[in-house]
Amino acid sequence: MILELDFKSSLPVYVQLRNEIVRGIGSGELAFGEQLPTVRSLAADLGVNAMTVSKAYQLLDSQGYIRTDRRRGTAVCARGEMPDFLENPQSRKELVLLAREAALGGYSREEFLKLCSDAYTELT
């Protein structure tokens, strides 16, 4: 999986890394149960501090996307263990914000729903 990070972005690198891993899981580039690189290995590959990767992994673990076992390493959770998007208050806030931004940009409800539908269709 290719991770795209923008080091000039105001979004912290660990958040970008978290988002890229979630995108990878959602797109199928990362399989359920797949082993992830070690913190040190991924940090070296990306050219970032190991603490940045560690922070991203901790966030993903706390959100239920990955599990870390000291003996087996870090892996993507099984499909049935994935968090429920609608039960996550932050996800709902982000979705509402995205819808409001679209409305401010002049998109109608129908246009926004079509964009969402098209984005979801790209996953399958």
Tab-separated table of N, CA and C in Angstrom:
chain	number	residue	atom	x	y	z
A	1	MET	N	0.845	-1.178	0.000
A	1	MET	CA	0.000	0.000	0.000
A	1	MET	C	0.890	1.241	0.000
A	2	ILE	N	0.526	2.200	-0.817
A	2	ILE	CA	1.270	3.453	-0.876
A	2	ILE	C	0.574	4.467	0.030
A	3	LEU	N	1.337	5.012	0.959
A	3	LEU	CA	0.812	6.014	1.887
A	3	LEU	C	1.213	7.391	1.399
A	4	GLU	N	0.231	8.270	1.248
A	4	GLU	CA	0.505	9.626	0.781
A	4	GLU	C	0.421	10.590	1.960
A	5	LEU	N	1.561	11.192	2.275
A	5	LEU	CA	1.628	12.159	3.366
A	5	LEU	C	2.052	13.511	2.796
A	6	ASP	N	1.439	14.565	3.294
A	6	ASP	CA	1.775	15.924	2.872
A	6	ASP	C	2.439	16.626	4.051
A	7	PHE	N	3.749	16.747	3.976
A	7	PHE	CA	4.496	17.324	5.087
A	7	PHE	C	4.312	18.835	5.201
A	8	LYS	N	3.668	19.450	4.206
A	8	LYS	CA	3.395	20.886	4.254
A	8	LYS	C	1.983	21.179	4.768
A	9	SER	N	1.206	20.134	4.975
A	9	SER	CA	-0.171	20.277	5.439
A	9	SER	C	-0.222	20.726	6.899
A	10	SER	N	-1.295	21.425	7.243
A	10	SER	CA	-1.499	21.797	8.645
A	10	SER	C	-2.024	20.607	9.465
A	11	LEU	N	-2.471	19.562	8.779
A	11	LEU	CA	-2.939	18.352	9.458
A	11	LEU	C	-1.725	17.562	9.945
A	12	PRO	N	-1.670	17.239	11.235
A	12	PRO	CA	-0.504	16.517	11.759
A	12	PRO	C	-0.237	15.221	10.986
A	13	VAL	N	1.027	14.875	10.855
A	13	VAL	CA	1.425	13.696	10.094
A	13	VAL	C	0.807	12.427	10.681
A	14	TYR	N	0.728	12.343	12.004
A	14	TYR	CA	0.156	11.119	12.593
A	14	TYR	C	-1.322	10.970	12.226
A	15	VAL	N	-2.037	12.086	12.087
A	15	VAL	CA	-3.450	12.032	11.677
A	15	VAL	C	-3.533	11.632	10.203
A	16	GLN	N	-2.657	12.190	9.384
A	16	GLN	CA	-2.625	11.803	7.970
A	16	GLN	C	-2.345	10.313	7.824
A	17	LEU	N	-1.402	9.818	8.615
A	17	LEU	CA	-1.061	8.398	8.575
A	17	LEU	C	-2.250	7.553	9.014
A	18	ARG	N	-2.909	7.975	10.071
A	18	ARG	CA	-4.121	7.278	10.534
A	18	ARG	C	-5.160	7.217	9.414
A	19	ASN	N	-5.387	8.368	8.757
A	19	ASN	CA	-6.381	8.441	7.686
A	19	ASN	C	-6.002	7.555	6.504
A	20	GLU	N	-4.724	7.533	6.154
A	20	GLU	CA	-4.266	6.700	5.039
A	20	GLU	C	-4.471	5.217	5.340
A	21	ILE	N	-4.220	4.820	6.567
A	21	ILE	CA	-4.417	3.408	6.934
A	21	ILE	C	-5.901	3.056	6.912
A	22	VAL	N	-6.749	3.936	7.413
A	22	VAL	CA	-8.198	3.687	7.356
A	22	VAL	C	-8.649	3.597	5.899
A	23	ARG	N	-8.141	4.508	5.050
A	23	ARG	CA	-8.477	4.443	3.617
A	23	ARG	C	-8.027	3.108	3.018
A	24	GLY	N	-6.838	2.661	3.398
A	24	GLY	CA	-6.328	1.390	2.897
A	24	GLY	C	-7.191	0.211	3.304
A	25	ILE	N	-7.669	0.236	4.532
A	25	ILE	CA	-8.562	-0.830	5.006
A	25	ILE	C	-9.883	-0.764	4.240
A	26	GLY	N	-10.435	0.446	4.134
A	26	GLY	CA	-11.723	0.620	3.454
A	26	GLY	C	-11.689	0.265	1.983
A	27	SER	N	-10.541	0.505	1.330
A	27	SER	CA	-10.427	0.220	-0.103
A	27	SER	C	-10.046	-1.229	-0.379
A	28	GLY	N	-9.644	-1.947	0.662
A	28	GLY	CA	-9.230	-3.333	0.478
A	28	GLY	C	-7.738	-3.490	0.206
A	29	GLU	N	-6.999	-2.368	0.142
A	29	GLU	CA	-5.550	-2.463	-0.040
A	29	GLU	C	-4.901	-3.134	1.166
A	30	LEU	N	-5.505	-2.938	2.324
A	30	LEU	CA	-5.082	-3.642	3.537
A	30	LEU	C	-6.200	-4.616	3.897
A	31	ALA	N	-5.869	-5.870	3.974
A	31	ALA	CA	-6.875	-6.897	4.244
A	31	ALA	C	-7.154	-7.002	5.739
A	32	PHE	N	-8.343	-7.445	6.070
A	32	PHE	CA	-8.691	-7.700	7.461
A	32	PHE	C	-7.746	-8.776	7.989
A	33	GLY	N	-7.148	-8.520	9.146
A	33	GLY	CA	-6.203	-9.460	9.737
A	33	GLY	C	-4.778	-9.315	9.239
A	34	GLU	N	-4.558	-8.451	8.241
A	34	GLU	CA	-3.212	-8.279	7.685
A	34	GLU	C	-2.257	-7.653	8.695
A	35	GLN	N	-1.066	-8.176	8.714
A	35	GLN	CA	-0.017	-7.671	9.591
A	35	GLN	C	0.482	-6.328	9.054
A	36	LEU	N	0.659	-5.344	9.936
A	36	LEU	CA	1.197	-4.039	9.560
A	36	LEU	C	2.693	-4.000	9.866
A	37	PRO	N	3.421	-3.118	9.190
A	37	PRO	CA	4.859	-3.007	9.488
A	37	PRO	C	5.078	-2.572	10.931
A	38	THR	N	6.242	-2.883	11.452
A	38	THR	CA	6.577	-2.412	12.795
A	38	THR	C	6.675	-0.893	12.776
A	39	VAL	N	6.575	-0.297	13.936
A	39	VAL	CA	6.671	1.159	14.054
A	39	VAL	C	7.984	1.644	13.458
A	40	ARG	N	9.068	1.016	13.832
A	40	ARG	CA	10.388	1.439	13.349
A	40	ARG	C	10.521	1.285	11.841
A	41	SER	N	10.034	0.179	11.328
A	41	SER	CA	10.133	-0.089	9.898
A	41	SER	C	9.332	0.942	9.092
A	42	LEU	N	8.090	1.195	9.514
A	42	LEU	CA	7.252	2.152	8.797
A	42	LEU	C	7.814	3.561	8.916
A	43	ALA	N	8.310	3.913	10.079
A	43	ALA	CA	8.911	5.237	10.271
A	43	ALA	C	10.098	5.422	9.327
A	44	ALA	N	10.933	4.405	9.225
A	44	ALA	CA	12.095	4.484	8.336
A	44	ALA	C	11.658	4.607	6.878
A	45	ASP	N	10.654	3.818	6.480
A	45	ASP	CA	10.159	3.862	5.099
A	45	ASP	C	9.580	5.234	4.743
A	46	LEU	N	8.897	5.859	5.709
A	46	LEU	CA	8.240	7.145	5.462
A	46	LEU	C	9.155	8.338	5.734
A	47	GLY	N	10.248	8.098	6.421
A	47	GLY	CA	11.147	9.184	6.766
A	47	GLY	C	10.587	10.081	7.856
A	48	VAL	N	9.884	9.449	8.811
A	48	VAL	CA	9.313	10.202	9.929
A	48	VAL	C	9.822	9.618	11.241
A	49	ASN	N	9.596	10.340	12.307
A	49	ASN	CA	9.984	9.891	13.636
A	49	ASN	C	9.129	8.692	14.039
A	50	ALA	N	9.738	7.736	14.717
A	50	ALA	CA	9.005	6.547	15.172
A	50	ALA	C	7.847	6.921	16.092
A	51	MET	N	7.984	8.000	16.857
A	51	MET	CA	6.898	8.425	17.744
A	51	MET	C	5.662	8.850	16.941
A	52	THR	N	5.873	9.365	15.735
A	52	THR	CA	4.748	9.759	14.873
A	52	THR	C	3.949	8.524	14.480
A	53	VAL	N	4.638	7.486	14.060
A	53	VAL	CA	3.970	6.234	13.688
A	53	VAL	C	3.326	5.608	14.912
A	54	SER	N	4.026	5.625	16.027
A	54	SER	CA	3.485	5.061	17.263
A	54	SER	C	2.185	5.764	17.659
A	55	LYS	N	2.166	7.077	17.537
A	55	LYS	CA	0.966	7.843	17.883
A	55	LYS	C	-0.197	7.493	16.947
A	56	ALA	N	0.094	7.330	15.659
A	56	ALA	CA	-0.944	6.937	14.699
A	56	ALA	C	-1.476	5.547	15.028
A	57	TYR	N	-0.578	4.605	15.323
A	57	TYR	CA	-0.991	3.249	15.677
A	57	TYR	C	-1.825	3.253	16.964
A	58	GLN	N	-1.421	4.039	17.947
A	58	GLN	CA	-2.182	4.113	19.200
A	58	GLN	C	-3.592	4.641	18.945
A	59	LEU	N	-3.697	5.650	18.081
A	59	LEU	CA	-5.007	6.208	17.746
A	59	LEU	C	-5.867	5.174	17.030
A	60	LEU	N	-5.297	4.500	16.048
A	60	LEU	CA	-6.030	3.467	15.318
A	60	LEU	C	-6.464	2.326	16.237
A	61	ASP	N	-5.601	1.971	17.175
A	61	ASP	CA	-5.917	0.920	18.143
A	61	ASP	C	-7.073	1.361	19.040
A	62	SER	N	-7.004	2.592	19.532
A	62	SER	CA	-8.062	3.085	20.423
A	62	SER	C	-9.400	3.215	19.695
A	63	GLN	N	-9.345	3.422	18.382
A	63	GLN	CA	-10.571	3.546	17.588
A	63	GLN	C	-11.086	2.202	17.085
A	64	GLY	N	-10.309	1.135	17.286
A	64	GLY	CA	-10.771	-0.206	16.945
A	64	GLY	C	-10.442	-0.676	15.543
A	65	TYR	N	-9.543	0.012	14.826
A	65	TYR	CA	-9.193	-0.407	13.473
A	65	TYR	C	-8.060	-1.431	13.445
A	66	ILE	N	-7.176	-1.355	14.426
A	66	ILE	CA	-6.053	-2.289	14.492
A	66	ILE	C	-5.921	-2.817	15.915
A	67	ARG	N	-5.169	-3.896	16.054
A	67	ARG	CA	-4.872	-4.456	17.373
A	67	ARG	C	-3.375	-4.725	17.436
A	68	THR	N	-2.794	-4.415	18.582
A	68	THR	CA	-1.372	-4.649	18.776
A	68	THR	C	-1.179	-5.683	19.874
A	69	ASP	N	-0.373	-6.672	19.563
A	69	ASP	CA	-0.024	-7.719	20.506
A	69	ASP	C	1.501	-7.720	20.593
A	70	ARG	N	2.034	-7.666	21.788
A	70	ARG	CA	3.490	-7.572	21.960
A	70	ARG	C	4.231	-8.711	21.282
A	71	ARG	N	3.617	-9.884	21.212
A	71	ARG	CA	4.289	-11.041	20.616
A	71	ARG	C	4.070	-11.137	19.116
A	72	ARG	N	2.875	-10.768	18.668
A	72	ARG	CA	2.529	-10.943	17.253
A	72	ARG	C	2.618	-9.664	16.429
A	73	GLY	N	2.769	-8.525	17.070
A	73	GLY	CA	2.849	-7.269	16.336
A	73	GLY	C	1.489	-6.620	16.143
A	74	THR	N	1.406	-5.772	15.146
A	74	THR	CA	0.192	-4.999	14.883
A	74	THR	C	-0.487	-5.493	13.620
A	75	ALA	N	-1.804	-5.656	13.691
A	75	ALA	CA	-2.562	-6.154	12.544
A	75	ALA	C	-3.898	-5.428	12.439
A	76	VAL	N	-4.427	-5.403	11.229
A	76	VAL	CA	-5.767	-4.867	10.985
A	76	VAL	C	-6.765	-5.792	11.677
A	77	CYS	N	-7.763	-5.220	12.293
A	77	CYS	CA	-8.808	-6.024	12.959
A	77	CYS	C	-9.594	-6.837	11.939
A	78	ALA	N	-10.243	-7.860	12.419
A	78	ALA	CA	-11.140	-8.642	11.575
A	78	ALA	C	-12.349	-7.783	11.198
A	79	ARG	N	-12.983	-8.102	10.103
A	79	ARG	CA	-14.124	-7.311	9.624
A	79	ARG	C	-15.193	-7.134	10.698
A	80	GLY	N	-15.520	-8.180	11.400
A	80	GLY	CA	-16.556	-8.120	12.427
A	80	GLY	C	-16.172	-7.299	13.648
A	81	GLU	N	-14.898	-6.949	13.770
A	81	GLU	CA	-14.430	-6.169	14.911
A	81	GLU	C	-14.305	-4.681	14.599
A	82	MET	N	-14.555	-4.304	13.345
A	82	MET	CA	-14.411	-2.896	12.951
A	82	MET	C	-15.425	-2.028	13.704
A	83	PRO	N	-15.025	-0.797	14.010
A	83	PRO	CA	-15.935	0.095	14.747
A	83	PRO	C	-17.132	0.500	13.887
A	84	ASP	N	-18.235	0.785	14.545
A	84	ASP	CA	-19.443	1.246	13.866
A	84	ASP	C	-19.311	2.744	13.608
A	85	PHE	N	-19.246	3.106	12.351
A	85	PHE	CA	-19.060	4.501	11.945
A	85	PHE	C	-20.067	5.433	12.599
A	86	LEU	N	-21.320	5.046	12.608
A	86	LEU	CA	-22.373	5.936	13.119
A	86	LEU	C	-22.393	6.041	14.643
A	87	GLU	N	-21.713	5.116	15.332
A	87	GLU	CA	-21.638	5.204	16.791
A	87	GLU	C	-20.490	6.081	17.258
A	88	ASN	N	-19.627	6.461	16.332
A	88	ASN	CA	-18.494	7.315	16.668
A	88	ASN	C	-18.921	8.777	16.550
A	89	PRO	N	-19.023	9.499	17.664
A	89	PRO	CA	-19.475	10.893	17.614
A	89	PRO	C	-18.596	11.771	16.721
A	90	GLN	N	-17.298	11.512	16.696
A	90	GLN	CA	-16.404	12.319	15.864
A	90	GLN	C	-16.693	12.097	14.383
A	91	SER	N	-16.973	10.864	13.992
A	91	SER	CA	-17.299	10.570	12.595
A	91	SER	C	-18.568	11.299	12.174
A	92	ARG	N	-19.552	11.299	13.047
A	92	ARG	CA	-20.805	11.998	12.737
A	92	ARG	C	-20.556	13.489	12.585
A	93	LYS	N	-19.728	14.073	13.466
A	93	LYS	CA	-19.423	15.502	13.375
A	93	LYS	C	-18.720	15.822	12.058
A	94	GLU	N	-17.786	14.968	11.660
A	94	GLU	CA	-17.053	15.186	10.418
A	94	GLU	C	-17.969	15.075	9.209
A	95	LEU	N	-18.908	14.135	9.261
A	95	LEU	CA	-19.860	13.987	8.163
A	95	LEU	C	-20.767	15.215	8.064
A	96	VAL	N	-21.235	15.699	9.198
A	96	VAL	CA	-22.076	16.905	9.215
A	96	VAL	C	-21.291	18.095	8.675
A	97	LEU	N	-20.036	18.226	9.088
A	97	LEU	CA	-19.192	19.322	8.611
A	97	LEU	C	-19.014	19.235	7.098
A	98	LEU	N	-18.758	18.057	6.588
A	98	LEU	CA	-18.594	17.864	5.154
A	98	LEU	C	-19.869	18.248	4.399
A	99	ALA	N	-21.022	17.847	4.928
A	99	ALA	CA	-22.301	18.196	4.296
A	99	ALA	C	-22.518	19.709	4.304
A	100	ARG	N	-22.162	20.361	5.398
A	100	ARG	CA	-22.329	21.811	5.481
A	100	ARG	C	-21.380	22.541	4.545
A	101	GLU	N	-20.161	22.031	4.429
A	101	GLU	CA	-19.212	22.630	3.495
A	101	GLU	C	-19.718	22.503	2.064
A	102	ALA	N	-20.287	21.356	1.743
A	102	ALA	CA	-20.851	21.165	0.400
A	102	ALA	C	-21.997	22.147	0.164
A	103	ALA	N	-22.854	22.322	1.161
A	103	ALA	CA	-23.974	23.267	1.026
A	103	ALA	C	-23.452	24.690	0.840
A	104	LEU	N	-22.429	25.054	1.600
A	104	LEU	CA	-21.842	26.387	1.453
A	104	LEU	C	-21.203	26.561	0.078
A	105	GLY	N	-20.754	25.473	-0.505
A	105	GLY	CA	-20.156	25.501	-1.834
A	105	GLY	C	-21.183	25.502	-2.950
A	106	GLY	N	-22.455	25.485	-2.566
A	106	GLY	CA	-23.515	25.559	-3.566
A	106	GLY	C	-24.067	24.224	-4.021
A	107	TYR	N	-23.635	23.135	-3.405
A	107	TYR	CA	-24.164	21.825	-3.783
A	107	TYR	C	-25.536	21.611	-3.168
A	108	SER	N	-26.438	21.075	-3.964
A	108	SER	CA	-27.759	20.729	-3.440
A	108	SER	C	-27.647	19.430	-2.655
A	109	ARG	N	-28.693	19.121	-1.905
A	109	ARG	CA	-28.731	17.870	-1.145
A	109	ARG	C	-28.533	16.674	-2.074
A	110	GLU	N	-29.223	16.720	-3.210
A	110	GLU	CA	-29.146	15.621	-4.169
A	110	GLU	C	-27.734	15.480	-4.748
A	111	GLU	N	-27.088	16.613	-5.040
A	111	GLU	CA	-25.723	16.565	-5.568
A	111	GLU	C	-24.757	15.993	-4.531
A	112	PHE	N	-24.942	16.416	-3.286
A	112	PHE	CA	-24.083	15.903	-2.217
A	112	PHE	C	-24.280	14.402	-2.036
A	113	LEU	N	-25.524	13.948	-2.027
A	113	LEU	CA	-25.801	12.515	-1.885
A	113	LEU	C	-25.230	11.719	-3.057
A	114	LYS	N	-25.267	12.293	-4.260
A	114	LYS	CA	-24.681	11.629	-5.426
A	114	LYS	C	-23.167	11.513	-5.254
A	115	LEU	N	-22.530	12.583	-4.768
A	115	LEU	CA	-21.085	12.528	-4.518
A	115	LEU	C	-20.760	11.434	-3.500
A	116	CYS	N	-21.562	11.359	-2.453
A	116	CYS	CA	-21.360	10.317	-1.439
A	116	CYS	C	-21.555	8.931	-2.043
A	117	SER	N	-22.598	8.794	-2.837
A	117	SER	CA	-22.883	7.514	-3.471
A	117	SER	C	-21.747	7.104	-4.410
A	118	ASP	N	-21.255	8.066	-5.189
A	118	ASP	CA	-20.158	7.778	-6.115
A	118	ASP	C	-18.895	7.362	-5.348
A	119	ALA	N	-18.611	8.070	-4.251
A	119	ALA	CA	-17.435	7.749	-3.438
A	119	ALA	C	-17.578	6.351	-2.849
A	120	TYR	N	-18.772	6.007	-2.392
A	120	TYR	CA	-18.989	4.690	-1.811
A	120	TYR	C	-18.887	3.607	-2.875
A	121	THR	N	-19.372	3.898	-4.070
A	121	THR	CA	-19.324	2.933	-5.169
A	121	THR	C	-17.888	2.615	-5.540
A	122	GLU	N	-16.992	3.605	-5.416
A	122	GLU	CA	-15.573	3.360	-5.730
A	122	GLU	C	-14.963	2.297	-4.835
A	123	LEU	N	-15.565	2.051	-3.678
A	123	LEU	CA	-15.038	1.049	-2.742
A	123	LEU	C	-15.341	-0.364	-3.172
A	124	THR	N	-16.390	-0.524	-3.957
A	124	THR	CA	-16.806	-1.894	-4.318
A	124	THR	C	-16.377	-2.308	-5.688
